[in-house]
Short mmCIF file of C-alpha atoms in Angstrom, two decimals:
data_model
loop_
_atom_site.label_atom_id
_atom_site.label_comp_id
_atom_site.label_asym_id
_atom_site.label_seq_id
_atom_site.Cartn_x
_atom_site.Cartn_y
_atom_site.Cartn_z
CA UNK A 17 -83.25 -136.76 -65.16
CA UNK A 18 -79.92 -136.37 -67.12
CA UNK A 19 -79.74 -134.36 -70.41
CA UNK A 20 -80.55 -136.42 -73.57
CA UNK A 21 -77.23 -137.24 -75.39
CA UNK A 22 -76.76 -136.41 -79.04
CA UNK A 23 -74.72 -139.46 -80.53
CA UNK A 24 -74.82 -138.15 -84.16
CA UNK A 25 -74.69 -134.67 -85.39
CA UNK A 26 -74.79 -133.69 -89.02
CA UNK A 27 -73.56 -130.73 -91.03
CA UNK A 28 -76.07 -129.53 -93.64
CA UNK A 29 -73.58 -127.26 -95.26
CA UNK A 30 -71.09 -130.10 -95.77
CA UNK A 31 -71.30 -132.79 -98.44
CA UNK A 32 -72.83 -135.99 -96.90
CA UNK A 33 -70.20 -138.18 -98.35
CA UNK A 34 -67.46 -136.24 -96.33
CA UNK A 35 -69.17 -137.07 -93.06
CA UNK A 36 -67.83 -140.18 -91.29
CA UNK A 37 -70.72 -140.57 -89.11
CA UNK A 38 -72.95 -141.36 -92.10
CA UNK A 39 -73.06 -144.09 -94.61
CA UNK A 40 -74.83 -145.60 -97.62
CA UNK A 41 -75.36 -149.29 -98.40
CA UNK A 42 -76.78 -149.71 -94.89
CA UNK A 43 -77.01 -153.51 -95.51
CA UNK A 44 -73.51 -153.64 -96.87
CA UNK A 45 -71.79 -153.92 -93.50
CA UNK A 46 -69.50 -156.75 -92.71
CA UNK A 47 -68.84 -157.26 -89.00
CA UNK A 48 -65.74 -155.19 -89.14
CA UNK A 49 -67.58 -152.14 -90.33
CA UNK A 50 -66.57 -149.34 -87.88
CA UNK A 51 -69.11 -148.00 -85.43
CA UNK A 52 -70.25 -144.30 -85.64
CA UNK A 53 -71.09 -144.26 -81.69
CA UNK A 54 -72.17 -146.28 -78.90
CA UNK A 55 -75.59 -146.36 -77.20
CA UNK A 56 -76.18 -148.05 -73.71
CA UNK A 57 -78.67 -150.54 -73.24
CA UNK A 58 -81.97 -148.78 -72.36
CA UNK A 59 -80.55 -145.29 -73.34
CA UNK A 60 -82.54 -142.63 -74.99
CA UNK A 61 -80.49 -140.56 -77.39
CA UNK A 62 -80.90 -137.97 -80.13
CA UNK A 63 -79.80 -138.92 -83.76
CA UNK A 64 -79.51 -136.23 -86.48
CA UNK A 65 -80.03 -137.33 -90.04
CA UNK A 66 -79.59 -135.68 -93.52
CA UNK A 67 -82.30 -136.30 -96.16
CA UNK A 68 -82.01 -139.51 -98.12
CA UNK A 69 -80.37 -137.94 -101.15
CA UNK A 70 -77.69 -136.21 -99.05
CA UNK A 71 -78.99 -132.73 -100.04
CA UNK A 72 -79.29 -133.22 -103.77
CA UNK A 73 -82.85 -131.67 -103.97
CA UNK A 74 -83.26 -127.83 -103.65
CA UNK A 75 -86.02 -125.65 -102.38
CA UNK A 76 -86.90 -124.11 -105.68
CA UNK A 77 -89.29 -124.34 -108.80
CA UNK A 78 -87.28 -126.65 -111.09
CA UNK A 79 -87.40 -130.39 -111.14
CA UNK A 80 -83.84 -130.58 -112.83
CA UNK A 81 -82.42 -131.66 -109.54
CA UNK A 82 -84.86 -134.64 -109.27
CA UNK A 83 -84.14 -135.47 -112.90
CA UNK A 84 -80.42 -135.55 -112.39
CA UNK A 85 -80.24 -137.03 -109.01
CA UNK A 86 -77.30 -139.47 -108.45
CA UNK A 87 -79.04 -142.57 -107.31
CA UNK A 88 -75.68 -144.24 -106.44
CA UNK A 89 -75.46 -141.77 -103.47
CA UNK A 90 -78.83 -142.36 -101.80
CA UNK A 91 -80.10 -143.45 -98.23
CA UNK A 92 -77.38 -141.68 -96.36
CA UNK A 93 -77.89 -143.05 -92.96
CA UNK A 94 -76.70 -142.10 -89.40
CA UNK A 95 -74.74 -144.80 -87.93
CA UNK A 96 -74.09 -147.59 -87.47
CA UNK A 97 -74.21 -147.51 -83.65
CA UNK A 98 -73.02 -150.13 -81.19
CA UNK A 99 -75.75 -151.16 -78.85
CA UNK A 100 -74.32 -152.18 -75.59
CA UNK A 101 -74.57 -156.05 -74.85
CA UNK A 102 -76.49 -156.72 -78.09
CA UNK A 103 -75.38 -160.10 -79.64
CA UNK A 104 -76.62 -162.24 -82.51
CA UNK A 105 -79.99 -163.73 -81.63
CA UNK A 106 -81.16 -160.85 -79.55
CA UNK A 107 -83.90 -158.40 -80.43
CA UNK A 108 -83.29 -154.79 -80.36
CA UNK A 109 -86.41 -152.75 -79.22
CA UNK A 110 -86.35 -149.24 -80.47
CA UNK A 111 -89.01 -146.84 -79.26
CA UNK A 112 -89.47 -143.76 -81.41
CA UNK A 113 -89.88 -141.05 -78.97
CA UNK A 114 -89.87 -137.89 -81.13
CA UNK A 115 -89.01 -136.85 -84.66
CA UNK A 116 -88.87 -133.15 -85.71
CA UNK A 117 -87.54 -131.12 -88.63
CA UNK A 118 -84.60 -128.79 -88.07
CA UNK A 119 -85.95 -125.39 -87.19
CA UNK A 120 -83.76 -123.65 -89.66
CA UNK A 121 -84.96 -126.03 -92.48
CA UNK A 122 -88.54 -126.27 -92.21
CA UNK A 123 -89.43 -127.78 -95.76
CA UNK A 124 -89.36 -130.93 -97.70
CA UNK A 125 -90.03 -132.20 -101.12
CA UNK A 126 -92.05 -134.93 -102.97
CA UNK A 127 -90.86 -136.00 -106.28
CA UNK A 128 -91.51 -138.01 -109.56
CA UNK A 129 -88.30 -139.33 -110.82
CA UNK A 130 -87.54 -139.51 -114.52
CA UNK A 131 -88.26 -142.95 -115.92
CA UNK A 132 -84.53 -143.11 -117.08
CA UNK A 133 -83.29 -142.37 -113.63
CA UNK A 134 -85.24 -144.30 -110.98
CA UNK A 135 -88.86 -144.03 -112.36
CA UNK A 136 -91.64 -144.95 -110.10
CA UNK A 137 -94.98 -146.79 -109.73
CA UNK A 138 -96.52 -145.18 -112.80
CA UNK A 139 -93.36 -144.24 -114.68
CA UNK A 140 -94.79 -145.24 -118.14
CA UNK A 141 -97.59 -142.75 -117.67
CA UNK A 142 -95.51 -140.08 -115.99
CA UNK A 143 -91.96 -140.52 -117.38
CA UNK A 144 -90.50 -137.11 -116.73
CA UNK A 145 -89.30 -135.53 -113.42
CA UNK A 146 -91.58 -133.34 -111.45
CA UNK A 147 -91.76 -132.17 -107.70
CA UNK A 148 -93.56 -130.28 -105.12
CA UNK A 149 -92.00 -128.28 -102.27
CA UNK A 150 -93.71 -128.37 -98.87
CA UNK A 151 -93.40 -125.72 -96.13
CA UNK A 152 -93.76 -126.83 -92.49
CA UNK A 153 -95.57 -124.81 -89.82
CA UNK A 154 -95.71 -126.75 -86.60
CA UNK A 155 -97.35 -130.08 -87.34
CA UNK A 156 -98.85 -128.81 -90.69
CA UNK A 157 -97.50 -128.88 -94.26
CA UNK A 158 -98.68 -126.72 -97.17
CA UNK A 159 -97.24 -126.37 -100.74
CA UNK A 160 -97.04 -123.49 -103.18
CA UNK A 161 -97.18 -126.05 -105.92
CA UNK A 162 -100.42 -127.81 -104.72
CA UNK A 163 -102.53 -125.04 -103.32
CA UNK A 164 -105.91 -125.51 -101.35
CA UNK A 165 -104.33 -128.45 -99.34
CA UNK A 166 -103.05 -128.56 -95.74
CA UNK A 167 -102.59 -131.62 -93.45
CA UNK A 168 -100.83 -132.67 -90.25
CA UNK A 169 -97.60 -134.77 -90.90
CA UNK A 170 -97.16 -138.26 -89.47
CA UNK A 171 -93.39 -137.86 -89.14
CA UNK A 172 -91.39 -141.14 -89.22
CA UNK A 173 -88.16 -142.74 -90.39
CA UNK A 174 -88.34 -144.69 -93.69
CA UNK A 175 -85.33 -146.74 -92.77
CA UNK A 176 -84.18 -148.23 -89.53
CA UNK A 177 -82.50 -151.74 -89.05
CA UNK A 178 -79.53 -153.58 -87.75
CA UNK A 179 -76.67 -154.89 -89.78
CA UNK A 180 -76.87 -158.27 -91.68
CA UNK A 181 -74.42 -160.97 -90.59
CA UNK A 182 -72.13 -162.24 -93.57
CA UNK A 183 -74.60 -165.26 -94.15
CA UNK A 184 -77.61 -162.90 -94.27
CA UNK A 185 -75.78 -160.66 -96.61
CA UNK A 186 -74.80 -163.44 -98.90
CA UNK A 187 -78.38 -164.52 -98.92
CA UNK A 188 -79.61 -161.11 -100.10
CA UNK A 189 -76.96 -160.97 -102.75
CA UNK A 190 -77.81 -164.44 -103.95
CA UNK A 191 -81.48 -164.29 -104.28
CA UNK A 192 -81.53 -160.77 -105.56
CA UNK A 193 -78.87 -161.75 -108.25
CA UNK A 194 -81.02 -164.59 -109.33
CA UNK A 195 -83.85 -162.28 -109.91
CA UNK A 196 -81.71 -160.10 -111.88
CA UNK A 197 -80.51 -163.02 -114.03
CA UNK A 198 -84.04 -164.21 -114.76
CA UNK A 199 -85.46 -160.84 -115.51
CA UNK A 200 -87.27 -160.57 -118.92
CA UNK A 201 -88.61 -156.94 -118.29
CA UNK A 202 -87.27 -153.89 -119.84
CA UNK A 203 -86.44 -152.37 -116.47
CA UNK A 204 -84.38 -153.00 -113.29
CA UNK A 205 -86.10 -155.44 -111.07
CA UNK A 206 -83.29 -155.22 -108.21
CA UNK A 207 -80.09 -153.40 -107.83
CA UNK A 208 -76.76 -155.57 -107.30
CA UNK A 209 -73.87 -154.30 -105.25
CA UNK A 210 -72.17 -151.22 -106.65
CA UNK A 211 -68.74 -149.97 -105.70
CA UNK A 212 -69.10 -146.51 -107.22
CA UNK A 213 -69.98 -143.90 -104.47
CA UNK A 214 -70.10 -146.40 -101.68
CA UNK A 215 -69.76 -144.03 -98.66
CA UNK A 216 -68.65 -146.50 -95.91
CA UNK A 217 -68.33 -144.07 -92.87
CA UNK A 218 -64.96 -144.10 -91.44
CA UNK A 219 -64.00 -147.42 -93.01
CA UNK A 220 -60.82 -147.26 -95.08
CA UNK A 221 -58.38 -149.75 -96.78
CA UNK A 222 -59.49 -153.36 -97.32
CA UNK A 223 -62.62 -152.96 -95.17
CA UNK A 224 -63.93 -150.15 -97.35
CA UNK A 225 -63.15 -152.23 -100.49
CA UNK A 226 -65.09 -155.17 -99.26
CA UNK A 227 -68.00 -153.06 -98.33
CA UNK A 228 -68.02 -151.44 -101.78
CA UNK A 229 -67.74 -154.62 -103.69
CA UNK A 230 -70.29 -156.84 -101.48
CA UNK A 231 -72.64 -154.18 -100.11
CA UNK A 232 -76.37 -154.84 -100.83
CA UNK A 233 -78.21 -151.83 -101.83
CA UNK A 234 -80.80 -150.15 -99.54
CA UNK A 235 -83.58 -149.48 -101.97
CA UNK A 236 -85.70 -152.51 -100.73
CA UNK A 237 -86.69 -153.49 -97.32
CA UNK A 238 -85.89 -157.04 -96.46
CA UNK A 239 -87.45 -159.60 -94.10
CA UNK A 240 -84.43 -160.40 -92.12
CA UNK A 241 -83.87 -156.86 -90.71
CA UNK A 242 -86.54 -154.43 -91.95
CA UNK A 243 -84.57 -151.55 -93.43
CA UNK A 244 -86.20 -149.38 -96.07
CA UNK A 245 -89.89 -150.24 -95.29
CA UNK A 246 -91.27 -146.78 -95.40
CA UNK A 247 -94.31 -147.56 -93.00
CA UNK A 248 -96.07 -144.30 -92.41
CA UNK A 249 -97.45 -145.33 -89.04
CA UNK A 250 -93.97 -145.79 -87.42
CA UNK A 251 -94.19 -142.33 -85.91
CA UNK A 252 -93.77 -141.03 -82.43
CA UNK A 253 -94.53 -143.60 -79.68
CA UNK A 254 -94.11 -146.47 -81.95
CA UNK A 255 -92.15 -149.66 -80.98
CA UNK A 256 -89.98 -151.49 -83.43
CA UNK A 257 -88.57 -154.80 -82.55
CA UNK A 258 -85.42 -155.76 -84.78
CA UNK A 259 -83.54 -158.90 -85.16
CA UNK A 260 -79.83 -158.63 -84.13
CA UNK A 261 -77.44 -160.45 -86.40
CA UNK A 262 -74.00 -159.10 -85.37
CA UNK A 263 -72.32 -158.08 -82.12
CA UNK A 264 -73.38 -154.62 -81.20
CA UNK A 265 -76.39 -154.60 -83.48
CA UNK A 266 -75.05 -151.88 -85.61
CA UNK A 267 -78.19 -149.92 -85.77
CA UNK A 268 -78.71 -147.13 -88.40
CA UNK A 269 -81.64 -144.80 -89.11
CA UNK A 270 -82.44 -142.30 -91.83
CA UNK A 271 -84.86 -141.44 -94.76
CA UNK A 272 -87.07 -139.38 -92.47
CA UNK A 273 -90.56 -138.43 -93.79
CA UNK A 274 -92.69 -135.58 -92.70
CA UNK A 275 -95.85 -137.42 -94.14
CA UNK A 276 -96.59 -140.22 -96.52
CA UNK A 277 -99.51 -142.03 -97.96
CA UNK A 278 -99.77 -145.84 -97.83
CA UNK A 279 -97.45 -147.11 -100.58
CA UNK A 280 -95.31 -143.98 -101.21
CA UNK A 281 -96.59 -144.39 -104.65
CA UNK A 282 -94.28 -142.08 -106.79
CA UNK A 283 -91.02 -143.61 -105.28
CA UNK A 284 -89.92 -140.42 -103.94
CA UNK A 285 -93.43 -140.03 -102.74
CA UNK A 286 -93.10 -139.13 -99.09
CA UNK A 287 -92.50 -135.57 -97.97
CA UNK A 288 -88.75 -136.02 -97.82
CA UNK A 289 -87.21 -133.73 -95.30
CA UNK A 290 -84.38 -132.05 -97.16
CA UNK A 291 -82.77 -131.06 -93.85
CA UNK A 292 -83.47 -133.91 -91.58
CA UNK A 293 -84.48 -133.79 -87.96
CA UNK A 294 -83.38 -134.90 -84.53
CA UNK A 295 -84.70 -138.34 -83.59
CA UNK A 296 -85.04 -139.38 -79.96
CA UNK A 297 -84.91 -143.26 -79.64
CA UNK A 298 -84.90 -145.53 -76.73
CA UNK A 299 -82.93 -148.64 -77.25
CA UNK A 300 -83.52 -151.88 -75.36
CA UNK A 301 -81.88 -155.36 -75.80
CA UNK A 302 -84.05 -158.37 -75.36
CA UNK A 303 -81.65 -161.26 -74.86
CA UNK A 304 -82.24 -164.44 -76.89
CA UNK A 305 -85.40 -162.70 -78.13
CA UNK A 306 -85.15 -164.12 -81.73
CA UNK A 307 -85.31 -167.66 -80.37
CA UNK A 308 -87.99 -167.04 -77.78
CA UNK A 309 -90.26 -165.30 -80.14
CA UNK A 310 -89.22 -167.51 -83.18
CA UNK A 311 -88.87 -164.15 -84.91
CA UNK A 312 -88.10 -164.24 -88.74
CA UNK A 313 -88.61 -160.55 -89.36
CA UNK A 314 -89.14 -157.28 -87.51
CA UNK A 315 -92.36 -156.64 -85.51
CA UNK A 316 -93.89 -153.16 -85.31
CA UNK A 317 -96.37 -151.61 -82.94
CA UNK A 318 -97.57 -148.16 -84.13
CA UNK A 319 -97.79 -145.20 -81.71
CA UNK A 320 -100.77 -143.14 -80.72
CA UNK A 321 -100.04 -140.30 -82.86
CA UNK A 322 -101.95 -140.13 -86.18
CA UNK A 323 -103.90 -137.43 -88.15
CA UNK A 324 -107.59 -137.73 -87.13
CA UNK A 325 -110.58 -137.57 -89.51
CA UNK A 326 -114.02 -138.18 -88.45
CA UNK A 327 -116.49 -140.78 -89.54
CA UNK A 328 -117.49 -140.33 -93.24
CA UNK A 329 -114.43 -138.00 -94.00
CA UNK A 330 -112.93 -140.16 -96.54
CA UNK A 331 -113.78 -140.80 -100.13
CA UNK A 332 -112.82 -144.38 -101.17
CA UNK A 333 -111.99 -145.65 -104.64
CA UNK A 334 -111.19 -149.09 -105.56
CA UNK A 335 -109.09 -151.01 -108.21
CA UNK A 336 -108.89 -154.65 -109.35
CA UNK A 337 -106.39 -156.91 -111.02
CA UNK A 338 -107.52 -155.93 -114.39
CA UNK A 339 -104.97 -153.68 -116.11
CA UNK A 340 -105.66 -150.45 -118.10
CA UNK A 341 -105.56 -152.52 -121.35
CA UNK A 342 -108.28 -154.88 -120.02
CA UNK A 343 -105.85 -157.72 -119.37
CA UNK A 344 -106.77 -160.12 -116.62
CA UNK A 345 -104.03 -160.71 -113.90
CA UNK A 346 -104.81 -163.37 -111.38
CA UNK A 347 -104.95 -162.01 -107.69
CA UNK A 348 -102.33 -159.38 -108.49
CA UNK A 349 -102.48 -156.83 -105.76
CA UNK A 350 -99.97 -154.57 -107.51
CA UNK A 351 -101.97 -154.25 -110.64
CA UNK A 352 -105.03 -153.66 -108.45
CA UNK A 353 -103.26 -150.88 -106.44
CA UNK A 354 -102.16 -149.31 -109.80
CA UNK A 355 -105.56 -149.31 -111.03
CA UNK A 356 -106.74 -147.74 -107.65
CA UNK A 357 -104.27 -144.95 -108.14
CA UNK A 358 -105.44 -144.41 -111.69
CA UNK A 359 -109.06 -144.24 -110.98
CA UNK A 360 -110.51 -141.52 -113.32
CA UNK A 361 -112.99 -141.07 -110.44
CA UNK A 362 -110.28 -139.03 -108.77
CA UNK A 363 -111.53 -136.16 -110.86
CA UNK A 364 -114.97 -136.50 -109.18
CA UNK A 365 -117.62 -134.98 -111.45
CA UNK A 366 -118.69 -131.66 -110.32
CA UNK A 367 -115.68 -131.27 -107.94
CA UNK A 368 -112.70 -128.84 -108.19
CA UNK A 369 -110.50 -131.91 -108.10
CA UNK A 370 -111.30 -131.80 -111.75
CA UNK A 371 -108.81 -129.06 -112.13
CA UNK A 372 -105.96 -130.59 -110.42
CA UNK A 373 -103.56 -131.75 -113.18
CA UNK A 374 -103.13 -135.62 -113.02
CA UNK A 375 -99.47 -135.28 -112.05
CA UNK A 376 -100.31 -133.06 -109.00
CA UNK A 377 -102.86 -135.73 -107.88
CA UNK A 378 -100.16 -138.29 -108.20
CA UNK A 379 -97.92 -136.33 -106.00
CA UNK A 380 -100.55 -135.67 -103.54
CA UNK A 381 -101.55 -139.41 -103.23
CA UNK A 382 -97.93 -140.18 -102.67
CA UNK A 383 -97.39 -137.97 -99.57
CA UNK A 384 -100.79 -137.12 -98.19
CA UNK A 385 -102.17 -139.39 -95.37
CA UNK A 386 -104.15 -141.47 -97.69
CA UNK A 387 -105.48 -145.00 -96.40
CA UNK A 388 -104.43 -147.74 -98.60
CA UNK A 389 -106.08 -151.35 -98.14
CA UNK A 390 -106.02 -154.77 -99.51
CA UNK A 391 -109.94 -155.11 -99.63
CA UNK A 392 -110.12 -158.56 -100.97
CA UNK A 393 -107.56 -161.37 -101.90
CA UNK A 394 -110.05 -164.40 -101.95
CA UNK A 395 -112.49 -163.81 -104.71
CA UNK A 396 -110.72 -165.36 -107.77
CA UNK A 397 -109.59 -164.00 -110.24
CA UNK A 398 -109.60 -160.41 -108.99
CA UNK A 399 -107.79 -158.92 -106.07
CA UNK A 400 -109.30 -155.58 -104.87
CA UNK A 401 -107.59 -152.68 -103.18
CA UNK A 402 -108.93 -149.35 -101.98
CA UNK A 403 -107.58 -145.87 -101.34
CA UNK A 404 -109.32 -143.51 -98.95
CA UNK A 405 -108.72 -139.91 -99.47
CA UNK A 406 -109.39 -137.80 -96.54
CA UNK A 407 -111.71 -134.76 -97.61
CA UNK A 408 -110.56 -132.50 -94.70
CA UNK A 409 -107.14 -131.92 -96.10
CA UNK A 410 -108.72 -129.54 -98.81
CA UNK A 411 -109.97 -126.08 -98.23
CA UNK A 412 -112.82 -126.65 -100.46
CA UNK A 413 -115.63 -129.42 -100.56
CA UNK A 414 -114.61 -132.23 -102.96
CA UNK A 415 -117.94 -134.12 -102.55
CA UNK A 416 -119.43 -135.22 -105.70
CA UNK A 417 -122.69 -133.39 -105.04
CA UNK A 418 -121.15 -129.92 -104.89
CA UNK A 419 -121.12 -127.66 -107.88
CA UNK A 420 -117.57 -126.83 -108.80
CA UNK A 421 -116.12 -123.43 -109.04
CA UNK A 422 -113.11 -122.46 -111.03
CA UNK A 423 -109.86 -121.87 -109.04
CA UNK A 424 -106.27 -121.79 -109.38
CA UNK A 425 -105.13 -125.32 -108.74
CA UNK A 426 -101.48 -124.67 -109.01
CA UNK A 427 -98.57 -126.32 -110.94
CA UNK A 428 -95.77 -128.68 -109.74
CA UNK A 429 -92.18 -127.87 -110.59
CA UNK A 430 -91.05 -129.59 -113.95
CA UNK A 431 -87.68 -130.49 -115.36
CA UNK A 432 -86.41 -128.16 -118.00
CA UNK A 433 -88.27 -128.29 -121.30
CA UNK A 434 -91.41 -129.96 -119.89
CA UNK A 435 -94.55 -127.66 -119.41
CA UNK A 436 -97.29 -129.52 -121.11
CA UNK A 437 -97.83 -132.70 -123.20
CA UNK A 438 -99.87 -136.00 -123.53
CA UNK A 439 -99.93 -138.76 -120.99
CA UNK A 440 -101.61 -142.14 -120.95
CA UNK A 441 -104.28 -142.33 -118.24
CA UNK A 442 -105.94 -145.49 -117.46
CA UNK A 443 -105.61 -146.52 -121.33
CA UNK A 444 -107.22 -143.28 -122.36
CA UNK A 445 -105.43 -140.27 -124.02
CA UNK A 446 -105.81 -137.20 -121.91
CA UNK A 447 -104.19 -133.86 -123.14
CA UNK A 448 -103.45 -131.31 -120.50
CA UNK A 449 -101.34 -128.39 -119.45
CA UNK A 450 -99.64 -129.72 -116.31
CA UNK A 451 -100.81 -126.79 -114.48
CA UNK A 452 -104.56 -125.70 -114.27
CA UNK A 453 -107.42 -127.52 -115.85
CA UNK A 454 -107.80 -130.88 -117.58
CA UNK A 455 -109.23 -131.22 -120.81
CA UNK A 456 -110.28 -134.81 -121.62
CA UNK A 457 -110.23 -136.11 -125.19
#
């Protein structure tokens, strides 16, 4: 068997924006966007990746870097790669053979972004930046910021997809522009093209200018190509069927996660690998596959690798589409999942979970292998969602029947000037130091 070829190598000591084999605005590519390399039909290759911020977050005990992260320079992706014989209308089958951290950078981070700079799912409740650093030992992750927790990672790429055609790109920009124009909220609902800090690989001149002016941002996944879907089960052994819209497919990959809970709740909620891994992928072209399968969006088949917890080894919590102020929302799954995340039951009476600060629980639910489900969307007016917390990731018994013992429950890293304060939790005031125990008022 021939040696597996590396089609993309990265330099972790060099600025991501200075590496022509990388790019941002994955979905910005016009057909003339230069390839970073070529992959034969059916070939298995190695692809190295940097982390999604391009190395902006450090292994330290301050969240100032999370607060100040430049979100115009995110989702540095490896590629785009030319896939031999791929044409519009084909399907690119990508089989994820393996994903591993670099041996000399065995750590990652989970973050809560400042509400003024990225925010997150619960940013009105947790408006300031925080983070936890995770250390990798084989398949396991532990954190000095969230003690008493250890779990196996389900390592996966958050982003993989093929380039849009000019028509598809125009569709994205049109419909997202209409959403921005109709927005009546006090926050961004979509991100328009942005020329500033648009790294376009090796493109230059007019091509780079067009990419910068027209490039769709990569924050959302999109139905026509996949992209930033952050699906935690797309790990080793998974198969991904991607629509091909341009000659050569122009496949890209990045945003690798060591672990993630369903929903990646805090936005920077996975364990983002700050020094990314080598990815082995097998690429196969299925000719005329989009027509034969009537494919409108990617299809995913998860692999056989997943952390295993026995029967009865989860505690489940539920939420409904009634918000923290008691307002009814009709069948709103987002409201229901927010309420599931905010259940005060996470601090189980009699359990040492009572002594985890709320923000540590927020970080933990974002990156640990929780099971999030839509439980009911038929019983009007309330959608119901659930979150299952695996009890075996803790080194103590979290069952409600156990009498709690006082332990050091750690403290996440905060931005400068934030060490304690008041937050709104489920509509109730709770005053706490963001380290040890909670005192409810």
